[in-house]
Amino acid sequence: MASSEHTVSNASRLTGWYKSSYSGGGQSDCLELARSSCARIPIRDSKTPTGPALTFSPHGWTSFVAALKEGDLTG
């Protein structure tokens, strides 16, 4: 998987954060995604909304999710 992630130091500056409906409605231990007008997809840890967020290109995000599904995050 090619490295295509970048970071935003304070994710609270971004708006439109949401969690998957599969997260069970809990407030912790979830990844949140933000709707963004830029060409990158930001994700953050729901436990630290003012912490950093990773941003992925659309292709990088698709590759990351595929690697998670396959259990292949060896680099």
PDB file of N, CA and C in Angstrom:
ATOM      1  N   MET A   1       0.849  -1.172   0.000  1.00  0.00           N
ATOM      2  CA  MET A   1       0.000   0.000   0.000  1.00  0.00           C
ATOM      3  C   MET A   1       0.892   1.231   0.000  1.00  0.00           C
ATOM      4  N   ALA A   2       0.692   2.118  -0.925  1.00  0.00           N
ATOM      5  CA  ALA A   2       1.484   3.345  -1.009  1.00  0.00           C
ATOM      6  C   ALA A   2       1.091   4.305   0.100  1.00  0.00           C
ATOM      7  N   SER A   3       2.077   5.009   0.624  1.00  0.00           N
ATOM      8  CA  SER A   3       1.811   5.990   1.672  1.00  0.00           C
ATOM      9  C   SER A   3       1.273   7.261   1.038  1.00  0.00           C
ATOM     10  N   SER A   4       0.036   7.616   1.388  1.00  0.00           N
ATOM     11  CA  SER A   4      -0.561   8.822   0.825  1.00  0.00           C
ATOM     12  C   SER A   4      -1.251   9.650   1.898  1.00  0.00           C
ATOM     13  N   GLU A   5      -0.909   9.400   3.171  1.00  0.00           N
ATOM     14  CA  GLU A   5      -1.568  10.126   4.236  1.00  0.00           C
ATOM     15  C   GLU A   5      -0.763  11.354   4.649  1.00  0.00           C
ATOM     16  N   HIS A   6      -1.459  12.333   5.100  1.00  0.00           N
ATOM     17  CA  HIS A   6      -0.898  13.552   5.652  1.00  0.00           C
ATOM     18  C   HIS A   6      -1.643  13.810   6.950  1.00  0.00           C
ATOM     19  N   THR A   7      -1.261  14.822   7.682  1.00  0.00           N
ATOM     20  CA  THR A   7      -1.959  15.105   8.932  1.00  0.00           C
ATOM     21  C   THR A   7      -2.433  16.544   9.005  1.00  0.00           C
ATOM     22  N   VAL A   8      -3.480  16.735   9.795  1.00  0.00           N
ATOM     23  CA  VAL A   8      -3.968  18.044  10.206  1.00  0.00           C
ATOM     24  C   VAL A   8      -3.766  18.055  11.713  1.00  0.00           C
ATOM     25  N   SER A   9      -3.035  19.032  12.243  1.00  0.00           N
ATOM     26  CA  SER A   9      -2.657  18.982  13.658  1.00  0.00           C
ATOM     27  C   SER A   9      -3.837  19.136  14.609  1.00  0.00           C
ATOM     28  N   ASN A  10      -4.853  19.911  14.263  1.00  0.00           N
ATOM     29  CA  ASN A  10      -6.020  20.088  15.125  1.00  0.00           C
ATOM     30  C   ASN A  10      -7.269  19.809  14.298  1.00  0.00           C
ATOM     31  N   ALA A  11      -7.790  18.601  14.446  1.00  0.00           N
ATOM     32  CA  ALA A  11      -8.918  18.163  13.626  1.00  0.00           C
ATOM     33  C   ALA A  11     -10.192  18.946  13.897  1.00  0.00           C
ATOM     34  N   SER A  12     -10.286  19.623  15.038  1.00  0.00           N
ATOM     35  CA  SER A  12     -11.510  20.363  15.344  1.00  0.00           C
ATOM     36  C   SER A  12     -11.694  21.555  14.402  1.00  0.00           C
ATOM     37  N   ARG A  13     -10.639  21.937  13.690  1.00  0.00           N
ATOM     38  CA  ARG A  13     -10.766  23.028  12.716  1.00  0.00           C
ATOM     39  C   ARG A  13     -11.574  22.615  11.490  1.00  0.00           C
ATOM     40  N   LEU A  14     -11.693  21.315  11.275  1.00  0.00           N
ATOM     41  CA  LEU A  14     -12.492  20.809  10.158  1.00  0.00           C
ATOM     42  C   LEU A  14     -13.930  20.599  10.631  1.00  0.00           C
ATOM     43  N   THR A  15     -14.881  20.722   9.741  1.00  0.00           N
ATOM     44  CA  THR A  15     -16.287  20.546  10.107  1.00  0.00           C
ATOM     45  C   THR A  15     -16.883  19.360   9.369  1.00  0.00           C
ATOM     46  N   GLY A  16     -18.078  18.968   9.770  1.00  0.00           N
ATOM     47  CA  GLY A  16     -18.795  17.901   9.081  1.00  0.00           C
ATOM     48  C   GLY A  16     -18.375  16.499   9.477  1.00  0.00           C
ATOM     49  N   TRP A  17     -17.876  16.312  10.702  1.00  0.00           N
ATOM     50  CA  TRP A  17     -17.440  14.991  11.153  1.00  0.00           C
ATOM     51  C   TRP A  17     -18.641  14.070  11.354  1.00  0.00           C
ATOM     52  N   TYR A  18     -18.488  12.805  10.998  1.00  0.00           N
ATOM     53  CA  TYR A  18     -19.546  11.817  11.229  1.00  0.00           C
ATOM     54  C   TYR A  18     -18.928  10.444  11.444  1.00  0.00           C
ATOM     55  N   LYS A  19     -19.703   9.564  12.104  1.00  0.00           N
ATOM     56  CA  LYS A  19     -19.297   8.180  12.337  1.00  0.00           C
ATOM     57  C   LYS A  19     -20.201   7.256  11.532  1.00  0.00           C
ATOM     58  N   SER A  20     -19.710   6.086  11.262  1.00  0.00           N
ATOM     59  CA  SER A  20     -20.496   5.077  10.574  1.00  0.00           C
ATOM     60  C   SER A  20     -21.705   4.692  11.418  1.00  0.00           C
ATOM     61  N   SER A  21     -22.797   4.375  10.759  1.00  0.00           N
ATOM     62  CA  SER A  21     -23.978   3.886  11.480  1.00  0.00           C
ATOM     63  C   SER A  21     -23.692   2.533  12.131  1.00  0.00           C
ATOM     64  N   TYR A  22     -22.638   1.855  11.713  1.00  0.00           N
ATOM     65  CA  TYR A  22     -22.249   0.576  12.307  1.00  0.00           C
ATOM     66  C   TYR A  22     -21.482   0.745  13.614  1.00  0.00           C
ATOM     67  N   SER A  23     -21.191   1.976  14.012  1.00  0.00           N
ATOM     68  CA  SER A  23     -20.399   2.198  15.225  1.00  0.00           C
ATOM     69  C   SER A  23     -21.203   1.970  16.494  1.00  0.00           C
ATOM     70  N   GLY A  24     -22.500   1.756  16.390  1.00  0.00           N
ATOM     71  CA  GLY A  24     -23.315   1.440  17.549  1.00  0.00           C
ATOM     72  C   GLY A  24     -23.766   2.649  18.343  1.00  0.00           C
ATOM     73  N   GLY A  25     -23.512   3.837  17.875  1.00  0.00           N
ATOM     74  CA  GLY A  25     -23.977   5.035  18.557  1.00  0.00           C
ATOM     75  C   GLY A  25     -23.149   5.456  19.745  1.00  0.00           C
ATOM     76  N   GLY A  26     -22.131   4.681  20.113  1.00  0.00           N
ATOM     77  CA  GLY A  26     -21.260   5.062  21.221  1.00  0.00           C
ATOM     78  C   GLY A  26     -20.435   6.281  20.871  1.00  0.00           C
ATOM     79  N   GLN A  27     -19.901   6.919  21.873  1.00  0.00           N
ATOM     80  CA  GLN A  27     -19.149   8.149  21.646  1.00  0.00           C
ATOM     81  C   GLN A  27     -17.639   7.942  21.611  1.00  0.00           C
ATOM     82  N   SER A  28     -17.157   6.728  21.846  1.00  0.00           N
ATOM     83  CA  SER A  28     -15.705   6.531  21.867  1.00  0.00           C
ATOM     84  C   SER A  28     -15.314   5.317  21.033  1.00  0.00           C
ATOM     85  N   ASP A  29     -14.014   5.167  20.863  1.00  0.00           N
ATOM     86  CA  ASP A  29     -13.442   4.039  20.131  1.00  0.00           C
ATOM     87  C   ASP A  29     -13.933   3.944  18.691  1.00  0.00           C
ATOM     88  N   CYS A  30     -14.104   5.076  18.055  1.00  0.00           N
ATOM     89  CA  CYS A  30     -14.562   5.089  16.666  1.00  0.00           C
ATOM     90  C   CYS A  30     -13.661   5.984  15.827  1.00  0.00           C
ATOM     91  N   LEU A  31     -13.622   5.685  14.556  1.00  0.00           N
ATOM     92  CA  LEU A  31     -13.030   6.616  13.601  1.00  0.00           C
ATOM     93  C   LEU A  31     -14.143   7.503  13.087  1.00  0.00           C
ATOM     94  N   GLU A  32     -13.837   8.771  12.908  1.00  0.00           N
ATOM     95  CA  GLU A  32     -14.786   9.704  12.320  1.00  0.00           C
ATOM     96  C   GLU A  32     -14.203  10.210  11.009  1.00  0.00           C
ATOM     97  N   LEU A  33     -15.057  10.421  10.045  1.00  0.00           N
ATOM     98  CA  LEU A  33     -14.673  11.007   8.765  1.00  0.00           C
ATOM     99  C   LEU A  33     -15.322  12.370   8.659  1.00  0.00           C
ATOM    100  N   ALA A  34     -14.701  13.251   7.912  1.00  0.00           N
ATOM    101  CA  ALA A  34     -15.279  14.578   7.697  1.00  0.00           C
ATOM    102  C   ALA A  34     -15.581  14.770   6.224  1.00  0.00           C
ATOM    103  N   ARG A  35     -16.663  15.443   5.985  1.00  0.00           N
ATOM    104  CA  ARG A  35     -16.952  15.873   4.620  1.00  0.00           C
ATOM    105  C   ARG A  35     -16.043  17.054   4.345  1.00  0.00           C
ATOM    106  N   SER A  36     -15.335  16.993   3.273  1.00  0.00           N
ATOM    107  CA  SER A  36     -14.327  18.009   3.002  1.00  0.00           C
ATOM    108  C   SER A  36     -14.460  18.524   1.579  1.00  0.00           C
ATOM    109  N   SER A  37     -14.200  19.806   1.413  1.00  0.00           N
ATOM    110  CA  SER A  37     -14.244  20.382   0.067  1.00  0.00           C
ATOM    111  C   SER A  37     -12.917  20.200  -0.666  1.00  0.00           C
ATOM    112  N   CYS A  38     -11.889  19.750   0.059  1.00  0.00           N
ATOM    113  CA  CYS A  38     -10.602  19.512  -0.592  1.00  0.00           C
ATOM    114  C   CYS A  38     -10.586  18.112  -1.197  1.00  0.00           C
ATOM    115  N   ALA A  39      -9.537  17.789  -1.874  1.00  0.00           N
ATOM    116  CA  ALA A  39      -9.432  16.499  -2.561  1.00  0.00           C
ATOM    117  C   ALA A  39      -8.904  15.405  -1.645  1.00  0.00           C
ATOM    118  N   ARG A  40      -8.989  15.605  -0.327  1.00  0.00           N
ATOM    119  CA  ARG A  40      -8.480  14.625   0.623  1.00  0.00           C
ATOM    120  C   ARG A  40      -9.586  14.225   1.585  1.00  0.00           C
ATOM    121  N   ILE A  41      -9.486  13.031   2.160  1.00  0.00           N
ATOM    122  CA  ILE A  41     -10.483  12.504   3.088  1.00  0.00           C
ATOM    123  C   ILE A  41      -9.874  12.508   4.488  1.00  0.00           C
ATOM    124  N   PRO A  42     -10.361  13.373   5.394  1.00  0.00           N
ATOM    125  CA  PRO A  42      -9.817  13.412   6.749  1.00  0.00           C
ATOM    126  C   PRO A  42     -10.495  12.388   7.660  1.00  0.00           C
ATOM    127  N   ILE A  43      -9.692  11.717   8.504  1.00  0.00           N
ATOM    128  CA  ILE A  43     -10.221  10.819   9.529  1.00  0.00           C
ATOM    129  C   ILE A  43      -9.554  11.153  10.854  1.00  0.00           C
ATOM    130  N   ARG A  44     -10.297  10.943  11.966  1.00  0.00           N
ATOM    131  CA  ARG A  44      -9.748  11.201  13.299  1.00  0.00           C
ATOM    132  C   ARG A  44     -10.303  10.186  14.285  1.00  0.00           C
ATOM    133  N   ASP A  45      -9.683  10.135  15.451  1.00  0.00           N
ATOM    134  CA  ASP A  45     -10.131   9.306  16.559  1.00  0.00           C
ATOM    135  C   ASP A  45     -11.213  10.074  17.308  1.00  0.00           C
ATOM    136  N   SER A  46     -12.372   9.461  17.513  1.00  0.00           N
ATOM    137  CA  SER A  46     -13.482  10.155  18.170  1.00  0.00           C
ATOM    138  C   SER A  46     -13.170  10.530  19.613  1.00  0.00           C
ATOM    139  N   LYS A  47     -12.213   9.852  20.237  1.00  0.00           N
ATOM    140  CA  LYS A  47     -11.852  10.167  21.629  1.00  0.00           C
ATOM    141  C   LYS A  47     -11.063  11.460  21.744  1.00  0.00           C
ATOM    142  N   THR A  48     -10.438  11.907  20.658  1.00  0.00           N
ATOM    143  CA  THR A  48      -9.621  13.125  20.703  1.00  0.00           C
ATOM    144  C   THR A  48      -9.999  14.055  19.549  1.00  0.00           C
ATOM    145  N   PRO A  49     -11.159  14.708  19.643  1.00  0.00           N
ATOM    146  CA  PRO A  49     -11.616  15.548  18.536  1.00  0.00           C
ATOM    147  C   PRO A  49     -10.732  16.755  18.247  1.00  0.00           C
ATOM    148  N   THR A  50      -9.923  17.178  19.209  1.00  0.00           N
ATOM    149  CA  THR A  50      -9.005  18.296  18.950  1.00  0.00           C
ATOM    150  C   THR A  50      -7.605  17.806  18.622  1.00  0.00           C
ATOM    151  N   GLY A  51      -7.438  16.492  18.535  1.00  0.00           N
ATOM    152  CA  GLY A  51      -6.146  15.920  18.188  1.00  0.00           C
ATOM    153  C   GLY A  51      -5.933  15.933  16.685  1.00  0.00           C
ATOM    154  N   PRO A  52      -4.914  15.231  16.224  1.00  0.00           N
ATOM    155  CA  PRO A  52      -4.605  15.233  14.792  1.00  0.00           C
ATOM    156  C   PRO A  52      -5.586  14.384  13.983  1.00  0.00           C
ATOM    157  N   ALA A  53      -5.638  14.656  12.717  1.00  0.00           N
ATOM    158  CA  ALA A  53      -6.409  13.850  11.767  1.00  0.00           C
ATOM    159  C   ALA A  53      -5.475  13.451  10.634  1.00  0.00           C
ATOM    160  N   LEU A  54      -5.650  12.249  10.151  1.00  0.00           N
ATOM    161  CA  LEU A  54      -4.955  11.821   8.940  1.00  0.00           C
ATOM    162  C   LEU A  54      -5.813  12.204   7.753  1.00  0.00           C
ATOM    163  N   THR A  55      -5.182  12.584   6.667  1.00  0.00           N
ATOM    164  CA  THR A  55      -5.936  12.844   5.441  1.00  0.00           C
ATOM    165  C   THR A  55      -5.403  11.948   4.337  1.00  0.00           C
ATOM    166  N   PHE A  56      -6.319  11.366   3.602  1.00  0.00           N
ATOM    167  CA  PHE A  56      -5.986  10.437   2.532  1.00  0.00           C
ATOM    168  C   PHE A  56      -6.492  10.966   1.197  1.00  0.00           C
ATOM    169  N   SER A  57      -5.784  10.659   0.141  1.00  0.00           N
ATOM    170  CA  SER A  57      -6.340  10.873  -1.197  1.00  0.00           C
ATOM    171  C   SER A  57      -7.450   9.836  -1.368  1.00  0.00           C
ATOM    172  N   PRO A  58      -8.375  10.038  -2.298  1.00  0.00           N
ATOM    173  CA  PRO A  58      -9.407   9.014  -2.516  1.00  0.00           C
ATOM    174  C   PRO A  58      -8.811   7.634  -2.805  1.00  0.00           C
ATOM    175  N   HIS A  59      -7.772   7.576  -3.625  1.00  0.00           N
ATOM    176  CA  HIS A  59      -7.131   6.288  -3.919  1.00  0.00           C
ATOM    177  C   HIS A  59      -6.460   5.716  -2.666  1.00  0.00           C
ATOM    178  N   GLY A  60      -5.792   6.570  -1.897  1.00  0.00           N
ATOM    179  CA  GLY A  60      -5.147   6.117  -0.665  1.00  0.00           C
ATOM    180  C   GLY A  60      -6.150   5.569   0.334  1.00  0.00           C
ATOM    181  N   TRP A  61      -7.314   6.222   0.447  1.00  0.00           N
ATOM    182  CA  TRP A  61      -8.358   5.763   1.367  1.00  0.00           C
ATOM    183  C   TRP A  61      -8.896   4.403   0.925  1.00  0.00           C
ATOM    184  N   THR A  62      -9.150   4.254  -0.370  1.00  0.00           N
ATOM    185  CA  THR A  62      -9.634   2.981  -0.897  1.00  0.00           C
ATOM    186  C   THR A  62      -8.623   1.871  -0.632  1.00  0.00           C
ATOM    187  N   SER A  63      -7.350   2.154  -0.822  1.00  0.00           N
ATOM    188  CA  SER A  63      -6.290   1.167  -0.564  1.00  0.00           C
ATOM    189  C   SER A  63      -6.204   0.828   0.915  1.00  0.00           C
ATOM    190  N   PHE A  64      -6.328   1.826   1.782  1.00  0.00           N
ATOM    191  CA  PHE A  64      -6.279   1.616   3.227  1.00  0.00           C
ATOM    192  C   PHE A  64      -7.429   0.716   3.679  1.00  0.00           C
ATOM    193  N   VAL A  65      -8.643   1.009   3.231  1.00  0.00           N
ATOM    194  CA  VAL A  65      -9.805   0.199   3.603  1.00  0.00           C
ATOM    195  C   VAL A  65      -9.654  -1.226   3.076  1.00  0.00           C
ATOM    196  N   ALA A  66      -9.173  -1.381   1.852  1.00  0.00           N
ATOM    197  CA  ALA A  66      -8.961  -2.718   1.294  1.00  0.00           C
ATOM    198  C   ALA A  66      -7.943  -3.497   2.119  1.00  0.00           C
ATOM    199  N   ALA A  67      -6.868  -2.831   2.544  1.00  0.00           N
ATOM    200  CA  ALA A  67      -5.849  -3.493   3.364  1.00  0.00           C
ATOM    201  C   ALA A  67      -6.426  -3.908   4.713  1.00  0.00           C
ATOM    202  N   LEU A  68      -7.283  -3.075   5.304  1.00  0.00           N
ATOM    203  CA  LEU A  68      -7.935  -3.440   6.564  1.00  0.00           C
ATOM    204  C   LEU A  68      -8.798  -4.681   6.387  1.00  0.00           C
ATOM    205  N   LYS A  69      -9.577  -4.706   5.329  1.00  0.00           N
ATOM    206  CA  LYS A  69     -10.460  -5.842   5.069  1.00  0.00           C
ATOM    207  C   LYS A  69      -9.674  -7.123   4.846  1.00  0.00           C
ATOM    208  N   GLU A  70      -8.510  -7.005   4.223  1.00  0.00           N
ATOM    209  CA  GLU A  70      -7.682  -8.175   3.934  1.00  0.00           C
ATOM    210  C   GLU A  70      -6.764  -8.544   5.092  1.00  0.00           C
ATOM    211  N   GLY A  71      -6.692  -7.684   6.114  1.00  0.00           N
ATOM    212  CA  GLY A  71      -5.787  -7.930   7.231  1.00  0.00           C
ATOM    213  C   GLY A  71      -4.335  -7.752   6.843  1.00  0.00           C
ATOM    214  N   ASP A  72      -4.069  -6.920   5.854  1.00  0.00           N
ATOM    215  CA  ASP A  72      -2.715  -6.745   5.326  1.00  0.00           C
ATOM    216  C   ASP A  72      -2.222  -5.316   5.557  1.00  0.00           C
ATOM    217  N   LEU A  73      -1.752  -5.048   6.753  1.00  0.00           N
ATOM    218  CA  LEU A  73      -1.192  -3.730   7.061  1.00  0.00           C
ATOM    219  C   LEU A  73       0.285  -3.846   7.416  1.00  0.00           C
ATOM    220  N   THR A  74       0.976  -4.706   6.696  1.00  0.00           N
ATOM    221  CA  THR A  74       2.387  -4.939   6.983  1.00  0.00           C
ATOM    222  C   THR A  74       3.292  -3.893   6.365  1.00  0.00           C
ATOM    223  N   GLY A  75       2.774  -3.042   5.486  1.00  0.00           N
ATOM    224  CA  GLY A  75       3.588  -1.985   4.900  1.00  0.00           C
ATOM    225  C   GLY A  75       3.866  -2.192   3.516  1.00  0.00           C
TER     226      GLY A  75
END
